[in-house]
CSV table of C-alpha atoms and ligand atoms in Angstrom, one decimal:
chain,number,residue,atom,x,y,z
A,1,UNK,CA,-13.9,14.7,-19.3
A,2,UNK,CA,-16.8,15.1,-21.8
A,3,UNK,CA,-20.1,16.2,-20.4
A,4,UNK,CA,-18.6,15.7,-16.9
A,5,UNK,CA,-18.7,11.9,-17.4
A,6,UNK,CA,-15.4,10.2,-16.6
A,7,UNK,CA,-14.8,7.6,-19.3
A,8,UNK,CA,-12.7,4.7,-18.2
A,9,UNK,CA,-10.6,1.9,-19.7
A,10,UNK,CA,-10.0,-1.1,-17.6
A,11,UNK,CA,-6.7,-3.0,-18.0
A,12,UNK,CA,-6.9,-6.4,-16.3
A,13,UNK,CA,-10.2,-8.0,-15.5
A,14,UNK,CA,-9.5,-10.4,-12.6
A,15,UNK,CA,-10.9,-11.0,-9.2
A,16,UNK,CA,-10.5,-7.5,-7.8
A,17,UNK,CA,-12.7,-6.2,-10.5
A,18,UNK,CA,-15.5,-8.7,-9.6
A,19,UNK,CA,-16.0,-7.5,-6.0
A,20,UNK,CA,-14.4,-4.0,-6.1
A,21,UNK,CA,-14.2,-2.1,-9.4
A,22,UNK,CA,-17.4,-3.7,-10.8
A,23,UNK,CA,-19.8,-2.5,-8.2
A,24,UNK,CA,-18.1,1.0,-8.3
A,25,UNK,CA,-18.1,1.3,-12.0
A,26,UNK,CA,-21.7,0.1,-12.4
A,27,UNK,CA,-23.0,2.3,-9.5
A,28,UNK,CA,-21.5,5.7,-10.1
A,29,UNK,CA,-23.7,7.4,-12.7
A,30,UNK,CA,-21.0,9.8,-14.0
A,31,UNK,CA,-18.2,7.2,-14.3
A,32,UNK,CA,-18.5,5.0,-17.3
A,33,UNK,CA,-16.5,2.0,-18.3
A,34,UNK,CA,-16.1,2.2,-22.1
A,35,UNK,CA,-13.4,-0.3,-22.9
A,36,UNK,CA,-11.6,-3.3,-21.4
A,37,UNK,CA,-8.3,-5.1,-22.1
A,38,UNK,CA,-7.2,-8.5,-20.7
A,39,UNK,CA,-4.7,-11.0,-22.0
A,40,UNK,CA,-6.9,-13.9,-21.1
A,41,UNK,CA,-9.8,-14.4,-23.5
A,42,UNK,CA,-12.1,-15.9,-20.9
A,43,UNK,CA,-11.6,-12.9,-18.6
A,44,UNK,CA,-12.6,-10.6,-21.5
A,45,UNK,CA,-15.8,-12.4,-21.9
A,46,UNK,CA,-16.6,-12.3,-18.2
A,47,UNK,CA,-15.9,-8.5,-18.3
A,48,UNK,CA,-18.2,-8.2,-21.4
A,49,UNK,CA,-21.1,-9.6,-19.4
A,50,UNK,CA,-20.3,-7.6,-16.2
A,51,UNK,CA,-20.2,-4.2,-18.0
A,52,UNK,CA,-22.5,-4.9,-20.9
A,53,UNK,CA,-19.7,-4.0,-23.4
A,54,UNK,CA,-19.9,-4.8,-27.1
A,55,UNK,CA,-17.1,-6.9,-28.7
A,56,UNK,CA,-15.4,-3.9,-30.4
A,57,UNK,CA,-14.7,-2.5,-26.9
A,58,UNK,CA,-12.8,-5.6,-25.8
A,59,UNK,CA,-9.0,-5.9,-26.3
A,60,UNK,CA,-6.3,-8.4,-25.8
A,61,UNK,CA,-3.7,-5.6,-25.4
A,62,UNK,CA,-4.0,-2.2,-23.6
A,63,UNK,CA,-2.4,-0.1,-26.5
A,64,UNK,CA,-5.7,0.4,-28.4
A,65,UNK,CA,-7.4,1.7,-25.2
A,66,UNK,CA,-4.7,4.3,-24.8
A,67,UNK,CA,-5.2,5.4,-28.5
A,68,UNK,CA,-8.9,6.1,-27.9
A,69,UNK,CA,-9.9,9.7,-27.6
A,70,UNK,CA,-13.0,8.8,-25.7
A,71,UNK,CA,-11.0,7.3,-22.7
A,72,UNK,CA,-10.2,9.9,-20.0
A,73,UNK,CA,-8.7,7.5,-17.5
A,74,UNK,CA,-7.5,4.0,-17.1
A,75,UNK,CA,-7.5,1.7,-14.1
A,76,UNK,CA,-4.6,-0.7,-14.0
A,77,UNK,CA,-5.7,-3.9,-12.3
A,78,UNK,CA,-3.1,-6.4,-13.6
A,79,UNK,CA,-0.7,-8.1,-11.2
A,80,UNK,CA,2.0,-5.6,-10.0
A,81,UNK,CA,4.8,-7.2,-12.1
A,82,UNK,CA,3.1,-5.8,-15.2
A,83,UNK,CA,2.2,-2.3,-14.1
A,84,UNK,CA,5.3,-0.3,-15.0
A,85,UNK,CA,5.0,-0.1,-18.8
A,86,UNK,CA,1.2,0.2,-18.8
A,87,UNK,CA,1.3,3.1,-16.4
A,88,UNK,CA,4.1,4.9,-18.2
A,89,UNK,CA,2.4,4.4,-21.6
A,90,UNK,CA,-1.0,5.6,-20.2
A,91,UNK,CA,0.5,8.8,-18.7
A,92,UNK,CA,2.4,9.4,-22.0
A,93,UNK,CA,-1.0,9.0,-23.8
A,94,UNK,CA,-2.5,11.7,-21.5
A,95,UNK,CA,-4.7,9.4,-19.5
A,96,UNK,CA,-5.4,9.8,-15.8
A,97,UNK,CA,-4.3,6.6,-14.0
A,98,UNK,CA,-5.8,4.7,-11.1
A,99,UNK,CA,-3.4,1.9,-10.1
A,100,UNK,CA,-4.2,-1.1,-8.0
A,101,UNK,CA,-2.0,-1.7,-5.0
A,102,UNK,CA,0.9,-2.4,-4.5
A,103,UNK,CA,2.0,0.3,-6.9
A,104,UNK,CA,4.9,-1.8,-8.2
A,105,UNK,CA,7.3,-4.6,-7.2
A,106,UNK,CA,10.2,-2.3,-6.5
A,107,UNK,CA,10.5,1.2,-4.9
A,108,UNK,CA,12.6,2.2,-7.9
A,109,UNK,CA,9.8,1.5,-10.3
A,110,UNK,CA,7.2,3.0,-7.9
A,111,UNK,CA,9.2,6.2,-7.8
A,112,UNK,CA,9.7,6.2,-11.6
A,113,UNK,CA,5.9,6.1,-12.0
A,114,UNK,CA,5.2,8.8,-9.5
A,115,UNK,CA,7.8,11.1,-11.0
A,116,UNK,CA,6.3,10.5,-14.5
A,117,UNK,CA,2.9,11.5,-13.2
A,118,UNK,CA,4.3,14.5,-11.3
A,119,UNK,CA,5.8,15.8,-14.6
A,120,UNK,CA,2.4,15.6,-16.2
A,121,UNK,CA,-0.8,17.4,-15.4
A,122,UNK,CA,-2.5,14.1,-14.8
A,123,UNK,CA,-4.0,12.5,-11.7
A,124,UNK,CA,-2.3,9.3,-10.4
A,125,UNK,CA,-4.2,7.5,-7.7
A,126,UNK,CA,-3.8,4.2,-6.0
A,127,UNK,CA,-6.5,1.8,-4.8
A,128,UNK,CA,-5.9,2.3,-1.1
A,129,UNK,CA,-9.5,1.7,-0.6
A,130,UNK,CA,-9.4,0.9,3.2
A,131,UNK,CA,-9.2,4.7,3.7
A,132,UNK,CA,-12.9,4.6,2.9
A,133,UNK,CA,-13.9,2.0,5.4
A,134,UNK,CA,-16.2,3.8,7.9
A,135,UNK,CA,-14.5,2.2,10.9
A,136,UNK,CA,-11.1,3.6,9.8
A,137,UNK,CA,-12.5,7.0,9.0
A,138,UNK,CA,-14.1,7.1,12.5
A,139,UNK,CA,-10.8,6.0,14.2
A,140,UNK,CA,-9.0,8.8,12.2
A,141,UNK,CA,-11.6,11.3,13.2
A,142,UNK,CA,-11.3,10.4,16.9
A,143,UNK,CA,-7.5,10.4,16.9
A,144,UNK,CA,-7.3,13.7,15.1
A,145,UNK,CA,-10.0,15.2,17.3
A,146,UNK,CA,-7.9,14.4,20.4
A,147,UNK,CA,-10.2,11.8,21.9
A,148,UNK,CA,-7.3,9.9,23.4
A,149,UNK,CA,-4.8,12.7,23.7
A,150,UNK,CA,-1.5,12.3,21.9
A,151,UNK,CA,-1.3,9.1,19.7
A,152,UNK,CA,1.4,6.8,21.0
A,153,UNK,CA,1.0,3.2,19.7
A,154,UNK,CA,-1.1,1.8,16.9
A,155,UNK,CA,-1.7,-2.0,16.8
A,156,UNK,CA,-3.1,-3.2,13.5
A,157,UNK,CA,-3.9,-6.9,13.8
A,158,UNK,CA,-4.4,-8.6,10.4
A,159,UNK,CA,-3.6,-12.2,11.4
A,160,UNK,CA,-6.7,-13.6,9.7
A,161,UNK,CA,-6.1,-12.5,6.1
A,162,UNK,CA,-7.8,-14.8,3.5
A,163,UNK,CA,-5.4,-16.2,1.1
A,164,UNK,CA,-7.4,-15.7,-2.1
A,165,UNK,CA,-6.0,-17.2,-5.3
A,166,UNK,CA,-5.9,-15.2,-8.5
A,167,UNK,CA,-8.4,-15.8,-11.3
A,168,UNK,CA,-8.5,-19.5,-12.3
A,169,UNK,CA,-8.6,-18.6,-16.1
A,170,UNK,CA,-5.3,-16.7,-15.7
A,171,UNK,CA,-2.7,-18.0,-13.2
A,172,UNK,CA,-4.3,-18.8,-9.9
A,173,UNK,CA,-1.1,-19.1,-7.9
A,174,UNK,CA,0.7,-15.9,-9.0
A,175,UNK,CA,0.4,-14.4,-5.5
A,176,UNK,CA,2.6,-17.2,-4.1
A,177,UNK,CA,5.5,-16.6,-6.5
A,178,UNK,CA,8.4,-14.2,-6.4
A,179,UNK,CA,6.5,-12.3,-9.2
A,180,UNK,CA,4.1,-11.0,-6.5
A,181,UNK,CA,7.0,-9.1,-4.9
A,182,UNK,CA,6.2,-10.5,-1.5
A,183,UNK,CA,3.5,-12.5,0.3
A,184,UNK,CA,0.8,-11.6,2.8
A,185,UNK,CA,2.3,-8.2,3.7
A,186,UNK,CA,2.3,-7.1,0.0
A,187,UNK,CA,-1.1,-8.6,-0.5
A,188,UNK,CA,-2.5,-6.8,2.5
A,189,UNK,CA,-0.4,-3.6,2.3
A,190,UNK,CA,-3.6,-1.8,3.4
A,191,UNK,CA,-2.5,-2.0,7.0
A,192,UNK,CA,0.9,-0.4,6.1
A,193,UNK,CA,-0.6,2.8,4.5
A,194,UNK,CA,-3.3,2.9,7.2
A,195,UNK,CA,-0.6,3.1,9.8
A,196,UNK,CA,1.1,6.0,8.1
A,197,UNK,CA,-2.3,7.8,7.6
A,198,UNK,CA,-3.4,7.3,11.2
A,199,UNK,CA,0.0,8.2,12.6
A,200,UNK,CA,0.0,11.4,10.5
A,201,UNK,CA,3.7,10.9,10.0
A,202,UNK,CA,6.0,9.1,7.6
A,203,UNK,CA,7.8,6.0,9.0
A,204,UNK,CA,11.5,6.3,9.8
A,205,UNK,CA,12.5,2.8,11.0
A,206,UNK,CA,11.2,-0.8,10.8
A,207,UNK,CA,12.1,-3.9,12.7
A,208,UNK,CA,10.5,-7.2,11.7
A,209,UNK,CA,10.1,-11.0,11.7
A,210,UNK,CA,8.9,-12.6,8.5
A,211,UNK,CA,8.3,-16.3,8.2
A,212,UNK,CA,6.1,-18.9,6.5
A,213,UNK,CA,4.9,-21.4,9.1
A,214,UNK,CA,1.6,-22.4,7.4
A,215,UNK,CA,3.2,-23.3,4.1
A,216,UNK,CA,6.5,-24.6,5.5
A,217,UNK,CA,6.1,-28.1,4.0
A,218,UNK,CA,5.4,-26.7,0.6
A,219,UNK,CA,8.8,-24.9,0.2
A,220,UNK,CA,7.3,-21.4,0.0
A,221,UNK,CA,9.2,-18.6,-1.6
A,222,UNK,CA,7.2,-15.8,0.0
A,223,UNK,CA,5.9,-15.2,3.5
A,224,UNK,CA,2.6,-15.9,5.2
A,225,UNK,CA,3.5,-14.2,8.4
A,226,UNK,CA,5.0,-10.8,9.0
A,227,UNK,CA,5.3,-9.0,12.3
A,228,UNK,CA,6.5,-5.4,12.0
A,229,UNK,CA,7.4,-2.7,14.5
A,230,UNK,CA,7.4,0.7,12.9
A,231,UNK,CA,8.8,3.9,14.3
A,232,UNK,CA,7.4,7.3,13.2
A,233,UNK,CA,9.1,10.5,14.4
A,234,UNK,CA,6.8,10.7,17.5
A,235,UNK,CA,4.8,7.5,17.6
A,236,UNK,CA,4.9,3.7,16.9
A,237,UNK,CA,2.9,1.1,15.0
A,238,UNK,CA,2.8,-2.7,15.4
A,239,UNK,CA,1.6,-4.4,12.2
A,240,UNK,CA,0.8,-8.1,12.6
A,241,UNK,CA,-0.1,-9.9,9.4
A,242,UNK,CA,-0.8,-13.5,8.4
A,243,UNK,CA,-2.7,-15.6,5.9
A,244,UNK,CA,-4.8,-17.8,8.3
A,245,UNK,CA,-7.4,-17.6,10.9
A,246,UNK,CA,-5.7,-15.4,13.6
A,247,UNK,CA,-6.8,-12.3,15.4
A,248,UNK,CA,-7.9,-9.1,13.6
A,249,UNK,CA,-8.9,-5.6,14.8
A,250,UNK,CA,-7.3,-2.4,15.7
A,251,UNK,CA,-6.1,-1.0,19.0
A,252,UNK,CA,-4.9,2.6,19.4
A,253,UNK,CA,-3.2,3.8,22.5
A,254,UNK,CA,-2.9,7.5,23.4
A,255,UNK,CA,-1.6,9.6,26.2
A,256,UNK,CA,-5.1,10.0,27.6
A,257,UNK,CA,-6.9,6.8,26.6
A,258,UNK,CA,-7.4,4.1,24.0
A,259,UNK,CA,-9.6,3.2,21.0
A,260,UNK,CA,-10.5,-0.4,20.1
A,261,UNK,CA,-12.2,-1.7,17.0
A,262,UNK,CA,-13.4,-5.3,16.4
A,263,UNK,CA,-15.1,-7.3,13.8
A,264,UNK,CA,-17.4,-10.3,14.6
A,265,UNK,CA,-15.3,-13.1,16.0
A,266,UNK,CA,-12.1,-10.9,16.0
A,267,UNK,CA,-11.9,-11.3,12.2
A,268,UNK,CA,-9.6,-9.2,10.0
A,269,UNK,CA,-10.4,-6.0,8.1
A,270,UNK,CA,-11.5,-6.6,4.6
A,271,UNK,CA,-14.7,-8.4,3.8
A,272,UNK,CA,-16.0,-8.2,7.4
A,273,UNK,CA,-18.3,-5.6,8.9
A,274,UNK,CA,-17.2,-4.0,12.2
A,275,UNK,CA,-19.3,-4.7,15.2
A,276,UNK,CA,-17.6,-2.6,17.9
A,277,UNK,CA,-15.7,0.6,18.2
A,278,UNK,CA,-15.2,2.3,21.5
A,279,UNK,CA,-12.8,4.6,23.3
A,280,UNK,CA,-11.8,4.4,27.0
A,281,UNK,CA,-10.7,7.6,28.8
A,282,UNK,CA,-10.1,7.7,32.5
A,283,UNK,CA,-11.3,4.1,32.5
A,284,UNK,CA,-14.7,5.2,31.2
A,285,UNK,CA,-15.9,3.5,28.1
A,286,UNK,CA,-17.7,5.4,25.3
A,287,UNK,CA,-19.2,3.4,22.4
A,288,UNK,CA,-19.1,5.1,19.0
A,289,UNK,CA,-21.6,4.5,16.3
A,290,UNK,CA,-20.0,3.4,13.0
A,291,UNK,CA,-21.9,5.0,10.1
A,292,UNK,CA,-24.1,2.5,8.2
A,293,UNK,CA,-23.2,1.5,4.7
A,294,UNK,CA,-25.8,1.7,1.9
A,295,UNK,CA,-28.0,-1.3,2.2
A,296,UNK,CA,-26.9,-3.0,-1.0
A,297,UNK,CA,-23.2,-2.7,-0.4
A,298,UNK,CA,-20.7,-4.5,1.8
A,299,UNK,CA,-17.6,-2.8,3.2
A,300,UNK,CA,-15.4,-3.7,0.2
A,301,UNK,CA,-17.8,-2.6,-2.6
A,302,UNK,CA,-18.6,0.6,-0.7
A,303,UNK,CA,-14.9,1.4,-0.3
A,304,UNK,CA,-14.2,1.0,-4.0
A,305,UNK,CA,-17.2,3.1,-4.9
A,306,UNK,CA,-16.1,5.9,-2.5
A,307,UNK,CA,-12.6,5.7,-3.8
A,308,UNK,CA,-13.7,6.0,-7.4
A,309,UNK,CA,-15.9,9.0,-6.5
A,310,UNK,CA,-12.9,10.7,-4.9
A,311,UNK,CA,-10.7,9.9,-7.9
A,312,UNK,CA,-13.3,11.4,-10.2
A,313,UNK,CA,-13.6,14.5,-8.1
A,314,UNK,CA,-9.8,14.8,-7.8
A,315,UNK,CA,-9.6,15.0,-11.6
A,316,UNK,CA,-12.5,17.5,-11.8
A,317,UNK,CA,-11.1,19.7,-9.1
A,318,UNK,CA,-7.5,19.3,-10.1
A,319,UNK,CA,-6.5,18.2,-6.6
A,320,UNK,CA,-4.7,15.2,-5.2
A,321,UNK,CA,-6.9,12.2,-4.5
A,322,UNK,CA,-7.3,11.0,-0.9
A,323,UNK,CA,-5.1,8.0,-1.9
A,324,UNK,CA,-2.3,9.4,-4.1
A,325,UNK,CA,0.2,7.0,-5.8
A,326,UNK,CA,3.1,8.5,-3.8
A,327,UNK,CA,1.7,7.0,-0.6
A,328,UNK,CA,1.8,3.6,-2.4
A,329,UNK,CA,5.5,4.1,-3.1
A,330,UNK,CA,6.1,4.8,0.7
A,331,UNK,CA,4.0,1.8,1.7
A,332,UNK,CA,6.0,-0.5,-0.6
A,333,UNK,CA,9.3,0.7,0.8
A,334,UNK,CA,8.1,0.1,4.4
A,335,UNK,CA,6.9,-3.4,3.6
A,336,UNK,CA,10.1,-4.3,1.8
A,337,UNK,CA,12.2,-2.8,4.6
A,338,UNK,CA,10.3,-5.2,6.9
A,339,UNK,CA,11.6,-8.1,4.8
A,340,UNK,CA,15.1,-6.7,4.8
A,341,UNK,CA,15.0,-6.3,8.6
A,342,UNK,CA,14.0,-9.9,9.1
A,343,UNK,CA,16.5,-11.3,6.7
A,344,UNK,CA,19.4,-9.2,8.2
A,345,UNK,CA,18.3,-9.2,11.9
A,346,UNK,CA,18.7,-5.4,11.8
A,347,UNK,CA,16.5,-2.4,12.2
A,348,UNK,CA,16.1,-0.6,8.8
A,349,UNK,CA,16.1,3.1,8.4
A,350,UNK,CA,13.7,4.7,5.9
A,351,UNK,CA,13.7,5.9,3.2
A,352,UNK,CA,16.0,3.2,1.7
A,353,UNK,CA,19.0,4.6,-0.2
A,354,UNK,CA,18.2,4.7,-3.9
A,355,UNK,CA,21.2,2.5,-4.7
A,356,UNK,CA,20.1,-0.2,-2.1
A,357,UNK,CA,19.5,-3.6,-3.9
A,358,UNK,CA,16.1,-3.8,-2.3
A,359,UNK,CA,15.2,-0.3,-3.5
A,360,UNK,CA,16.3,-1.3,-7.0
A,361,UNK,CA,15.1,-4.9,-7.2
A,362,UNK,CA,12.5,-5.4,-4.4
A,363,UNK,CA,12.5,-8.9,-2.9
A,364,UNK,CA,15.0,-10.0,-5.5
A,365,UNK,CA,17.5,-7.6,-3.9
A,366,UNK,CA,17.4,-9.3,-0.5
A,367,UNK,CA,19.8,-12.0,-1.6
A,368,UNK,CA,22.5,-9.3,-1.9
A,369,UNK,CA,22.0,-8.1,1.7
A,370,UNK,CA,24.2,-9.1,4.7
A,371,UNK,CA,22.0,-12.1,5.8
A,372,UNK,CA,21.7,-13.0,9.4
A,373,UNK,CA,22.4,-16.8,9.7
A,374,UNK,CA,19.7,-17.2,12.5
A,375,UNK,CA,17.1,-15.3,10.5
A,376,UNK,CA,13.7,-17.1,10.3
A,377,UNK,CA,13.3,-15.7,6.8
A,378,UNK,CA,16.4,-17.5,5.8
A,379,UNK,CA,15.5,-20.8,7.6
A,380,UNK,CA,12.1,-20.6,5.9
A,381,UNK,CA,14.0,-20.2,2.5
A,382,UNK,CA,12.0,-17.1,1.5
A,383,UNK,CA,12.9,-14.6,-1.2
A,384,UNK,CA,15.5,-16.9,-2.8
A,385,UNK,CA,17.3,-17.6,0.5
A,386,UNK,CA,16.8,-21.3,0.4
A,387,UNK,CA,20.1,-23.1,0.8
B,1,LIG,N1,-7.4,-3.1,-3.5
B,1,LIG,C1,-7.7,-4.3,-3.1
B,1,LIG,O1,-8.3,-4.5,-2.1
B,1,LIG,C2,-7.2,-5.5,-4.0
B,1,LIG,C3,-7.8,-6.8,-3.8
B,1,LIG,C4,-7.3,-7.8,-4.6
B,1,LIG,C5,-6.3,-7.6,-5.5
B,1,LIG,N2,-5.8,-6.3,-5.6
B,1,LIG,C6,-4.7,-6.1,-6.6
B,1,LIG,O2,-5.2,-6.1,-8.0
B,1,LIG,C7,-4.3,-6.7,-8.8
B,1,LIG,C8,-5.0,-7.9,-9.5
B,1,LIG,O3,-5.3,-8.8,-8.6
B,1,LIG,P1,-6.4,-9.9,-8.8
B,1,LIG,O4,-6.7,-10.6,-7.5
B,1,LIG,O5,-7.6,-9.3,-9.6
B,1,LIG,O6,-5.6,-10.9,-9.8
B,1,LIG,P2,-6.2,-12.0,-10.8
B,1,LIG,O7,-5.2,-13.0,-11.1
B,1,LIG,O8,-7.6,-12.4,-10.4
B,1,LIG,O9,-6.5,-11.1,-12.2
B,1,LIG,C9,-5.4,-10.6,-12.9
B,1,LIG,C10,-6.0,-10.3,-14.3
B,1,LIG,O10,-5.0,-9.5,-15.0
B,1,LIG,C11,-5.0,-10.1,-16.4
B,1,LIG,N3,-3.7,-9.7,-17.0
B,1,LIG,C12,-2.4,-10.2,-16.6
B,1,LIG,N4,-1.5,-9.5,-17.3
B,1,LIG,C13,-2.1,-8.6,-18.1
B,1,LIG,C14,-1.7,-7.7,-19.1
B,1,LIG,N5,-0.4,-7.5,-19.3
B,1,LIG,N6,-2.6,-6.9,-19.7
B,1,LIG,C15,-3.9,-7.1,-19.4
B,1,LIG,N7,-4.4,-8.0,-18.5
B,1,LIG,C16,-3.5,-8.7,-17.9
B,1,LIG,C17,-5.2,-11.5,-16.2
B,1,LIG,O11,-5.6,-12.2,-17.4
B,1,LIG,C18,-6.3,-11.5,-15.1
B,1,LIG,O12,-7.6,-11.5,-15.6
B,1,LIG,C19,-3.1,-7.0,-8.0
B,1,LIG,O13,-2.1,-6.0,-8.1
B,1,LIG,C20,-3.6,-7.1,-6.6
B,1,LIG,O14,-2.6,-6.8,-5.6
B,1,LIG,C21,-6.2,-5.3,-4.9
């Protein structure tokens, strides 16, 4: 890092850049975007305007960015299907890497990327930006501080996830194809890594129902509803996820009380500001003040900015970032194990064996599993299971 400025190359200039990386990269004084690559010419021009780049810093391919000496780190914001080669090449070129979530489409690739980074001296972070939402930081602080005794059950309701299309200039519907590696659960994998983080343990079992009721008449191939029960060594999580307008918010039950967090109109985490966070102990309620965000930033923009600041500091201090890529590999396994559970009607033990078809091929491996004939995932025709 020259003069303590982190110089960044952006690979993929789609929607997540507009509301996430753009505010971060144009706000942090000591993080500077110096080059951008995108396969779609219109997206390169949009990025040129956003970041005030000159034409010689815009590329159709990522390779020239990796060859530049004045790039310290790259952020890989392409759809997950394309991440593997870009991340491997970036690490081989000596660049620190920040990957969007999900880390990959298969645990095998996610693990390959983590191992490549672990063999290097480089920092490999993932955009698990919900770690930086003030409401989740406060919940974590209360749980770890013993506010409700021993944590027993986490309920993460994400039943009102907005089904955002991809950038119109590229391929708006990619998130509804097998290429996405899954549907709403993969899209909103935030709840999955938050469950592990809040539980303070790694998941060991998952049991799930995965279906597509909203899009049933459109012959969907990926889900819009996923209901997961997750076992950790000493606690549990319920993760309820849907594209739609259902209930959002978080409930935490402990041996001595509970914590509840709500957004306005019970909306889902993401673009909403929390309006209520309280704990109840011995049937006495205590309201907790959620720290205010900077006036000019919403929850999403603030979370990306805080995540980027942590990624920068992790490189400077030669430490792991708050959101390391390895957590992305575990979150991906848990989500895919949920799909496998629903398709087979069985509880799935984690980690998946490395020779399991779903470990090797992600959702494309589900076809090779022992499918339960009554499975709602099968009757919905998801993941290639259409008769
Ligand atoms: N952290 C979050 O909260 C969050 C939110 C949204 C999306 N995401 C993730 O970000 C990634 C991108 O999502 P999006 O909504 O921005 O998608 P998008 O469709 O809006 O943008 C994708 C961009 O990548 C470009 N692209 C595709 N292949 C490329 C390649 N090989 N090299 C360079 N550019 C390429 C496209 O032209 C397009 O501009 C996904 O992995 C998604 O899961 C994360």
